mmCIF file of C-alpha atoms in Angstrom:
data_model
loop_
_atom_site.group_PDB
_atom_site.id
_atom_site.type_symbol
_atom_site.label_atom_id
_atom_site.label_comp_id
_atom_site.label_asym_id
_atom_site.label_seq_id
_atom_site.Cartn_x
_atom_site.Cartn_y
_atom_site.Cartn_z
ATOM 1 C CA UNK A 1164 90.558 107.835 147.882
ATOM 2 C CA UNK A 1165 91.936 106.637 144.548
ATOM 3 C CA UNK A 1166 90.813 102.911 143.279
ATOM 4 C CA UNK A 1167 91.383 101.086 140.160
ATOM 5 C CA UNK A 1168 88.852 98.299 139.336
ATOM 6 C CA UNK A 1169 90.595 95.619 137.417
ATOM 7 C CA UNK A 1170 88.310 93.298 135.234
ATOM 8 C CA UNK A 1171 88.811 93.187 131.960
ATOM 9 C CA UNK A 1172 86.764 90.187 129.792
ATOM 10 C CA UNK A 1173 84.819 89.169 128.785
ATOM 11 C CA UNK A 1174 81.446 91.050 128.442
ATOM 12 C CA UNK A 1175 79.319 88.948 130.565
ATOM 13 C CA UNK A 1176 81.819 89.395 133.509
ATOM 14 C CA UNK A 1177 82.063 93.292 132.726
ATOM 15 C CA UNK A 1178 78.428 93.478 133.879
ATOM 16 C CA UNK A 1179 78.283 91.081 136.458
ATOM 17 C CA UNK A 1180 81.246 93.468 137.932
ATOM 18 C CA UNK A 1181 79.221 96.890 138.054
ATOM 19 C CA UNK A 1182 77.099 96.925 140.950
ATOM 20 C CA UNK A 1183 80.542 97.241 142.974
ATOM 21 C CA UNK A 1184 80.849 100.349 141.598
ATOM 22 C CA UNK A 1185 77.603 101.738 144.281
ATOM 23 C CA UNK A 1186 78.850 99.521 146.760
ATOM 24 C CA UNK A 1187 82.483 101.630 146.421
ATOM 25 C CA UNK A 1188 80.583 105.049 146.753
ATOM 26 C CA UNK A 1189 77.999 103.632 149.556
ATOM 27 C CA UNK A 1190 81.159 102.979 151.621
ATOM 28 C CA UNK A 1191 83.123 105.219 151.046
ATOM 29 C CA UNK A 1192 82.138 108.484 149.879
ATOM 30 C CA UNK A 1193 84.848 109.981 148.684
ATOM 31 C CA UNK A 1194 86.217 107.644 146.329
ATOM 32 C CA UNK A 1195 87.473 108.095 143.057
ATOM 33 C CA UNK A 1196 86.509 104.470 140.810
ATOM 34 C CA UNK A 1197 88.783 104.052 137.484
ATOM 35 C CA UNK A 1198 88.392 101.140 135.320
ATOM 36 C CA UNK A 1199 90.241 99.072 133.295
ATOM 37 C CA UNK A 1200 88.674 97.124 130.866
ATOM 38 C CA UNK A 1201 89.509 95.407 127.343
ATOM 39 C CA UNK A 1202 88.785 98.214 124.527
ATOM 40 C CA UNK A 1203 85.352 96.042 122.884
ATOM 41 C CA UNK A 1204 84.206 96.037 126.114
ATOM 42 C CA UNK A 1205 84.728 99.992 127.306
ATOM 43 C CA UNK A 1206 80.973 101.288 126.238
ATOM 44 C CA UNK A 1207 80.423 99.255 129.515
ATOM 45 C CA UNK A 1208 82.115 100.751 132.190
ATOM 46 C CA UNK A 1209 81.541 103.531 129.815
ATOM 47 C CA UNK A 1210 77.981 103.861 130.968
ATOM 48 C CA UNK A 1211 78.662 103.338 134.250
ATOM 49 C CA UNK A 1212 76.951 106.405 137.177
ATOM 50 C CA UNK A 1213 80.098 106.485 139.531
ATOM 51 C CA UNK A 1214 82.411 105.069 137.067
ATOM 52 C CA UNK A 1215 85.291 108.391 136.674
ATOM 53 C CA UNK A 1216 87.592 106.857 133.996
ATOM 54 C CA UNK A 1217 87.930 104.074 132.043
ATOM 55 C CA UNK A 1218 91.459 102.832 131.257
ATOM 56 C CA UNK A 1219 91.584 100.447 127.652
ATOM 57 C CA UNK A 1220 93.895 97.978 127.179
ATOM 58 C CA UNK A 1221 93.740 95.817 124.234
ATOM 59 C CA UNK A 1222 95.330 91.878 125.330
ATOM 60 C CA UNK A 1223 93.413 90.499 122.763
ATOM 61 C CA UNK A 1224 95.288 92.540 120.053
ATOM 62 C CA UNK A 1225 98.972 92.491 121.955
ATOM 63 C CA UNK A 1226 99.184 88.864 122.359
ATOM 64 C CA UNK A 1227 98.542 87.762 117.958
ATOM 65 C CA UNK A 1228 101.371 91.393 117.637
ATOM 66 C CA UNK A 1229 103.367 90.786 120.404
ATOM 67 C CA UNK A 1230 106.384 90.722 118.362
ATOM 68 C CA UNK A 1231 105.276 94.140 117.291
ATOM 69 C CA UNK A 1232 106.772 97.269 117.650
ATOM 70 C CA UNK A 1233 103.085 99.407 117.785
ATOM 71 C CA UNK A 1234 102.584 97.076 120.321
ATOM 72 C CA UNK A 1235 105.410 97.730 123.099
ATOM 73 C CA UNK A 1236 104.260 100.715 122.384
ATOM 74 C CA UNK A 1237 100.838 100.673 123.546
ATOM 75 C CA UNK A 1238 101.545 98.089 126.968
ATOM 76 C CA UNK A 1239 104.798 101.601 127.471
ATOM 77 C CA UNK A 1240 102.450 104.362 127.479
ATOM 78 C CA UNK A 1241 99.410 102.403 129.196
ATOM 79 C CA UNK A 1242 101.947 101.650 131.781
ATOM 80 C CA UNK A 1243 102.756 105.083 132.103
ATOM 81 C CA UNK A 1244 99.392 106.007 132.168
ATOM 82 C CA UNK A 1245 98.780 103.667 135.154
ATOM 83 C CA UNK A 1246 101.615 104.778 137.228
ATOM 84 C CA UNK A 1247 101.177 108.274 137.203
ATOM 85 C CA UNK A 1248 97.558 107.580 138.382
ATOM 86 C CA UNK A 1249 98.900 106.917 142.061
ATOM 87 C CA UNK A 1250 96.455 104.726 143.199
ATOM 88 C CA UNK A 1251 95.899 104.234 146.847
ATOM 89 C CA UNK A 1252 94.337 100.819 145.916
ATOM 90 C CA UNK A 1253 93.639 98.119 142.760
ATOM 91 C CA UNK A 1254 91.138 95.139 142.742
ATOM 92 C CA UNK A 1255 91.738 92.481 140.718
ATOM 93 C CA UNK A 1256 88.355 90.585 140.068
ATOM 94 C CA UNK A 1257 89.198 88.989 137.047
ATOM 95 C CA UNK A 1258 92.305 86.985 139.085
ATOM 96 C CA UNK A 1259 93.726 85.760 136.684
ATOM 97 C CA UNK A 1260 97.424 85.398 135.669
ATOM 98 C CA UNK A 1261 96.636 88.814 132.414
ATOM 99 C CA UNK A 1262 94.870 90.680 134.622
ATOM 100 C CA UNK A 1263 97.057 90.733 137.389
ATOM 101 C CA UNK A 1264 100.037 91.186 135.485
ATOM 102 C CA UNK A 1265 98.086 94.505 134.475
ATOM 103 C CA UNK A 1266 97.552 95.076 138.246
ATOM 104 C CA UNK A 1267 100.915 94.923 139.057
ATOM 105 C CA UNK A 1268 101.681 98.289 136.921
ATOM 106 C CA UNK A 1269 100.061 100.593 138.547
ATOM 107 C CA UNK A 1270 102.591 100.284 141.066
ATOM 108 C CA UNK A 1271 100.121 99.842 144.273
ATOM 109 C CA UNK A 1272 99.434 97.723 146.338
ATOM 110 C CA UNK A 1273 96.873 94.519 144.027
ATOM 111 C CA UNK A 1274 93.953 93.209 145.913
ATOM 112 C CA UNK A 1275 92.419 89.905 145.072
ATOM 113 C CA UNK A 1276 91.060 86.590 145.399
ATOM 114 C CA UNK A 1277 93.439 83.442 147.438
ATOM 115 C CA UNK A 1278 94.794 81.009 146.132
ATOM 116 C CA UNK A 1279 91.775 78.501 146.765
ATOM 117 C CA UNK A 1280 89.050 81.543 145.821
ATOM 118 C CA UNK A 1281 90.624 82.852 142.307
ATOM 119 C CA UNK A 1282 90.883 80.778 138.613
ATOM 120 C CA UNK A 1283 94.552 81.131 138.387
ATOM 121 C CA UNK A 1284 96.235 80.211 141.606
ATOM 122 C CA UNK A 1285 99.594 81.947 140.593
ATOM 123 C CA UNK A 1286 98.237 85.282 140.932
ATOM 124 C CA UNK A 1287 98.229 85.518 143.470
ATOM 125 C CA UNK A 1288 102.227 85.498 143.541
ATOM 126 C CA UNK A 1289 101.365 89.251 142.518
ATOM 127 C CA UNK A 1290 98.399 90.330 145.458
ATOM 128 C CA UNK A 1291 99.292 92.544 148.441
ATOM 129 C CA UNK A 1292 95.451 91.650 149.950
ATOM 130 C CA UNK A 1293 93.796 88.869 149.668
ATOM 131 C CA UNK A 1294 90.676 87.378 150.344
ATOM 132 C CA UNK A 1295 88.711 83.991 150.323
ATOM 133 C CA UNK A 1296 85.407 84.177 147.976
ATOM 134 C CA UNK A 1297 83.430 81.097 147.727
ATOM 135 C CA UNK A 1298 83.464 80.003 144.499
ATOM 136 C CA UNK A 1299 79.849 78.728 144.524
ATOM 137 C CA UNK A 1300 79.025 81.768 144.884
ATOM 138 C CA UNK A 1301 77.000 83.232 141.995
ATOM 139 C CA UNK A 1302 80.024 85.797 139.790
ATOM 140 C CA UNK A 1303 78.583 89.459 140.623
ATOM 141 C CA UNK A 1304 78.134 87.710 144.801
ATOM 142 C CA UNK A 1305 81.322 87.087 144.705
ATOM 143 C CA UNK A 1306 82.809 90.170 142.719
ATOM 144 C CA UNK A 1307 80.879 91.933 145.507
ATOM 145 C CA UNK A 1308 82.570 90.050 148.368
ATOM 146 C CA UNK A 1309 86.028 90.690 146.727
ATOM 147 C CA UNK A 1310 85.750 94.112 146.337
ATOM 148 C CA UNK A 1311 83.877 94.924 150.395
ATOM 149 C CA UNK A 1312 86.705 92.662 151.507
ATOM 150 C CA UNK A 1313 89.927 94.338 150.109
ATOM 151 C CA UNK A 1314 87.962 97.809 151.226
ATOM 152 C CA UNK A 1315 86.814 97.088 154.436
ATOM 153 C CA UNK A 1316 83.109 97.540 154.655
ATOM 154 C CA UNK A 1317 79.902 95.420 154.966
ATOM 155 C CA UNK A 1318 77.083 95.711 152.732
ATOM 156 C CA UNK A 1319 75.388 92.913 154.589
ATOM 157 C CA UNK A 1320 71.778 92.415 153.057
ATOM 158 C CA UNK A 1321 71.821 95.145 149.845
ATOM 159 C CA UNK A 1322 70.783 94.510 146.624
ATOM 160 C CA UNK A 1323 72.682 94.902 143.906
ATOM 161 C CA UNK A 1324 72.743 98.775 141.656
ATOM 162 C CA UNK A 1325 73.404 98.496 138.560
ATOM 163 C CA UNK A 1326 73.965 102.753 137.695
ATOM 164 C CA UNK A 1327 73.670 102.810 134.305
ATOM 165 C CA UNK A 1328 73.048 105.666 132.139
ATOM 166 C CA UNK A 1329 71.695 105.930 128.537
ATOM 167 C CA UNK A 1330 69.218 107.705 126.585
ATOM 168 C CA UNK A 1331 67.356 105.232 125.168
ATOM 169 C CA UNK A 1332 66.261 104.624 121.154
ATOM 170 C CA UNK A 1333 61.378 105.734 120.402
ATOM 171 C CA UNK A 1334 62.195 103.437 117.475
ATOM 172 C CA UNK A 1335 63.117 100.392 119.598
ATOM 173 C CA UNK A 1336 59.548 100.704 121.215
ATOM 174 C CA UNK A 1337 56.960 97.721 120.232
ATOM 175 C CA UNK A 1338 60.666 95.044 118.983
ATOM 176 C CA UNK A 1339 61.609 92.380 121.218
ATOM 177 C CA UNK A 1340 65.839 92.105 120.449
ATOM 178 C CA UNK A 1341 67.301 88.325 119.977
ATOM 179 C CA UNK A 1342 70.598 87.668 121.284
ATOM 180 C CA UNK A 1343 71.288 84.237 119.547
ATOM 181 C CA UNK A 1344 74.815 84.489 118.672
ATOM 182 C CA UNK A 1345 77.230 83.306 121.533
ATOM 183 C CA UNK A 1346 80.933 82.515 121.960
ATOM 184 C CA UNK A 1347 80.267 78.452 122.196
ATOM 185 C CA UNK A 1348 78.519 76.195 120.064
ATOM 186 C CA UNK A 1349 77.197 74.253 122.508
ATOM 187 C CA UNK A 1350 75.305 77.557 123.831
ATOM 188 C CA UNK A 1351 73.159 78.169 121.185
ATOM 189 C CA UNK A 1352 69.832 77.357 120.878
ATOM 190 C CA UNK A 1353 67.754 75.523 117.254
ATOM 191 C CA UNK A 1354 67.497 78.061 114.725
ATOM 192 C CA UNK A 1355 64.213 76.203 113.983
ATOM 193 C CA UNK A 1356 63.114 77.591 117.586
ATOM 194 C CA UNK A 1357 64.099 81.311 117.149
ATOM 195 C CA UNK A 1358 62.580 80.660 113.859
ATOM 196 C CA UNK A 1359 58.536 79.409 115.258
ATOM 197 C CA UNK A 1360 59.248 81.226 118.255
ATOM 198 C CA UNK A 1361 59.784 84.883 116.235
ATOM 199 C CA UNK A 1362 56.759 84.338 113.771
ATOM 200 C CA UNK A 1363 53.922 83.269 116.759
ATOM 201 C CA UNK A 1364 55.909 87.698 118.863
ATOM 202 C CA UNK A 1365 55.797 88.939 114.777
ATOM 203 C CA UNK A 1366 51.806 87.622 114.672
ATOM 204 C CA UNK A 1367 51.247 89.324 117.783
ATOM 205 C CA UNK A 1368 52.130 92.696 116.246
ATOM 206 C CA UNK A 1369 56.055 92.746 117.584
ATOM 207 C CA UNK A 1370 59.042 93.532 115.365
ATOM 208 C CA UNK A 1371 62.015 91.149 116.371
ATOM 209 C CA UNK A 1372 65.673 93.102 115.697
ATOM 210 C CA UNK A 1373 68.076 90.348 115.611
ATOM 211 C CA UNK A 1374 71.054 91.512 116.058
ATOM 212 C CA UNK A 1375 75.454 90.289 115.044
ATOM 213 C CA UNK A 1376 79.083 90.865 116.045
ATOM 214 C CA UNK A 1377 81.030 88.161 113.600
ATOM 215 C CA UNK A 1378 80.053 87.535 109.742
ATOM 216 C CA UNK A 1379 79.289 83.940 111.145
ATOM 217 C CA UNK A 1380 76.916 85.524 113.882
ATOM 218 C CA UNK A 1381 75.396 87.858 110.617
ATOM 219 C CA UNK A 1382 74.674 84.544 108.876
ATOM 220 C CA UNK A 1383 72.938 83.354 111.251
ATOM 221 C CA UNK A 1384 70.575 85.599 111.842
ATOM 222 C CA UNK A 1385 70.046 86.263 107.682
ATOM 223 C CA UNK A 1386 68.872 82.973 107.760
ATOM 224 C CA UNK A 1387 67.105 83.571 110.440
ATOM 225 C CA UNK A 1388 65.092 86.957 108.932
ATOM 226 C CA UNK A 1389 65.051 84.838 105.714
ATOM 227 C CA UNK A 1390 62.209 82.497 107.475
ATOM 228 C CA UNK A 1391 60.475 85.305 109.684
ATOM 229 C CA UNK A 1392 59.748 88.173 106.530
ATOM 230 C CA UNK A 1393 59.296 91.717 107.411
ATOM 231 C CA UNK A 1394 58.721 91.351 110.735
ATOM 232 C CA UNK A 1395 62.072 90.634 110.883
ATOM 233 C CA UNK A 1396 65.193 93.599 111.106
ATOM 234 C CA UNK A 1397 68.966 92.764 111.068
ATOM 235 C CA UNK A 1398 70.271 96.346 111.091
ATOM 236 C CA UNK A 1399 74.061 97.392 111.233
ATOM 237 C CA UNK A 1400 76.484 95.626 113.214
ATOM 238 C CA UNK A 1401 75.896 98.063 115.774
ATOM 239 C CA UNK A 1402 79.208 98.673 119.040
ATOM 240 C CA UNK A 1403 77.985 97.873 122.663
ATOM 241 C CA UNK A 1404 76.623 101.693 123.695
ATOM 242 C CA UNK A 1405 74.880 101.470 120.418
ATOM 243 C CA UNK A 1406 73.096 98.422 121.681
ATOM 244 C CA UNK A 1407 72.387 99.283 125.054
ATOM 245 C CA UNK A 1408 70.876 102.071 123.359
ATOM 246 C CA UNK A 1409 68.413 100.798 120.979
ATOM 247 C CA UNK A 1410 67.251 97.793 123.642
ATOM 248 C CA UNK A 1411 66.864 100.839 126.542
ATOM 249 C CA UNK A 1412 63.620 101.648 124.929
ATOM 250 C CA UNK A 1413 62.302 97.711 123.816
ATOM 251 C CA UNK A 1414 59.409 95.772 124.297
ATOM 252 C CA UNK A 1415 61.683 92.798 124.994
ATOM 253 C CA UNK A 1416 65.369 91.286 124.938
ATOM 254 C CA UNK A 1417 65.391 87.107 124.467
ATOM 255 C CA UNK A 1418 68.278 85.477 124.088
ATOM 256 C CA UNK A 1419 71.088 83.260 125.217
ATOM 257 C CA UNK A 1420 73.581 82.763 128.004
ATOM 258 C CA UNK A 1421 74.901 86.088 126.631
ATOM 259 C CA UNK A 1422 76.959 89.135 127.177
ATOM 260 C CA UNK A 1423 74.231 91.030 125.955
ATOM 261 C CA UNK A 1424 71.509 89.006 128.020
ATOM 262 C CA UNK A 1425 73.182 89.603 131.182
ATOM 263 C CA UNK A 1426 73.650 93.957 130.356
ATOM 264 C CA UNK A 1427 69.969 94.332 128.850
ATOM 265 C CA UNK A 1428 68.350 92.302 132.638
ATOM 266 C CA UNK A 1429 71.340 94.157 134.836
ATOM 267 C CA UNK A 1430 69.372 97.452 132.115
ATOM 268 C CA UNK A 1431 66.008 96.511 134.398
ATOM 269 C CA UNK A 1432 64.349 95.496 130.381
ATOM 270 C CA UNK A 1433 62.350 93.178 130.918
ATOM 271 C CA UNK A 1434 64.554 89.982 129.724
ATOM 272 C CA UNK A 1435 64.281 85.812 129.324
ATOM 273 C CA UNK A 1436 67.942 84.284 129.137
ATOM 274 C CA UNK A 1437 67.922 80.415 127.480
ATOM 275 C CA UNK A 1438 71.054 78.457 128.994
ATOM 276 C CA UNK A 1439 71.955 75.778 127.838
ATOM 277 C CA UNK A 1440 75.832 73.904 129.463
ATOM 278 C CA UNK A 1441 76.331 76.772 132.478
ATOM 279 C CA UNK A 1442 74.219 76.370 135.953
ATOM 280 C CA UNK A 1443 71.795 79.217 136.409
ATOM 281 C CA UNK A 1444 72.539 79.843 139.369
ATOM 282 C CA UNK A 1445 76.494 80.370 138.493
ATOM 283 C CA UNK A 1446 75.601 83.192 136.303
ATOM 284 C CA UNK A 1447 71.504 84.275 137.068
ATOM 285 C CA UNK A 1448 70.476 86.972 135.501
ATOM 286 C CA UNK A 1449 70.591 90.084 138.258
ATOM 287 C CA UNK A 1450 68.716 93.311 138.128
ATOM 288 C CA UNK A 1451 65.887 95.618 139.380
ATOM 289 C CA UNK A 1452 63.690 94.129 135.942
ATOM 290 C CA UNK A 1453 61.831 91.470 135.580
ATOM 291 C CA UNK A 1454 63.570 88.601 134.771
ATOM 292 C CA UNK A 1455 63.499 84.494 133.825
ATOM 293 C CA UNK A 1456 66.027 82.420 133.440
ATOM 294 C CA UNK A 1457 64.652 78.818 131.361
ATOM 295 C CA UNK A 1458 67.407 75.962 130.711
ATOM 296 C CA UNK A 1459 71.283 74.765 132.126
ATOM 297 C CA UNK A 1460 73.434 72.323 131.787
ATOM 298 C CA UNK A 1461 72.043 69.470 128.499
ATOM 299 C CA UNK A 1462 68.515 71.238 128.562
ATOM 300 C CA UNK A 1463 67.152 72.860 125.762
ATOM 301 C CA UNK A 1464 63.641 75.057 126.660
ATOM 302 C CA UNK A 1465 61.367 74.518 123.852
ATOM 303 C CA UNK A 1466 59.518 77.771 122.363
ATOM 304 C CA UNK A 1467 56.195 77.140 124.432
ATOM 305 C CA UNK A 1468 58.245 78.039 127.941
ATOM 306 C CA UNK A 1469 60.086 81.228 126.549
ATOM 307 C CA UNK A 1470 57.092 82.099 125.303
ATOM 308 C CA UNK A 1471 55.632 81.867 128.478
ATOM 309 C CA UNK A 1472 58.761 83.629 130.411
ATOM 310 C CA UNK A 1473 58.060 86.492 127.671
ATOM 311 C CA UNK A 1474 54.014 87.258 128.939
ATOM 312 C CA UNK A 1475 54.742 87.003 133.031
ATOM 313 C CA UNK A 1476 58.079 89.652 131.558
ATOM 314 C CA UNK A 1477 56.622 92.137 130.373
ATOM 315 C CA UNK A 1478 53.729 92.494 132.373
#
């Protein structure tokens, strides 16, 4: 059986969909699973055991250059590739009109959320199979349930499995990664708190690593690093795959409600998540390692709370 998973963005959402691969393999042993994903997040499914092929799309870029000849050529090439695969079923875990359109390019049956369960009800027009999934469930559980209903199995009480494959990076031993940046201002934790937290961890013998992804993010981590001194490092910009290799051997990750924090927990790393503007129960940290999520809507965890959580996850 050939199955295509459509989960293109964002980074955290792609991470939350990973357990469906192990579920499918457990209940349909001969399934061949491909994954359609935005090119900037392709490293995530590429590191998942059980994914046969990662197919990249560039919808974000296409929307900015929709009238360019190169864009039309890329869309045509993607359509041809998807149709050549002859999938038995395509499952749209995104629940958006754009993802439903992408799924429809396969010319295969498409499964997705029903009109009450998805983010954009109009997307259901393109689905052959529609399933009801409680919107109050966590993101991971919603993905698992939709796939199970679409393929006709029951995962019961089994825990979500994130079967990532990575080699590790010895130079990250003794390091704590701070993910201080995120997509929304309302998710940010004050820089002074990062500095206070970093100073205490450096005093305890840890090295702080401050990754970044954009010029604005680089400016933020450089300000923090300048206050922390030689005990903190701002590395060159890294891809998601490179970051996965680095954090896989680190002592811990402390980060905001952002994709890399969720990815760290999913990889089984000791992880502390700082939430500021979203209910933790809807996007909890999930994974087999020790993790602790702090805060919630309108909350601003104190440094001592984060330190206490850090101590617990590294025990």
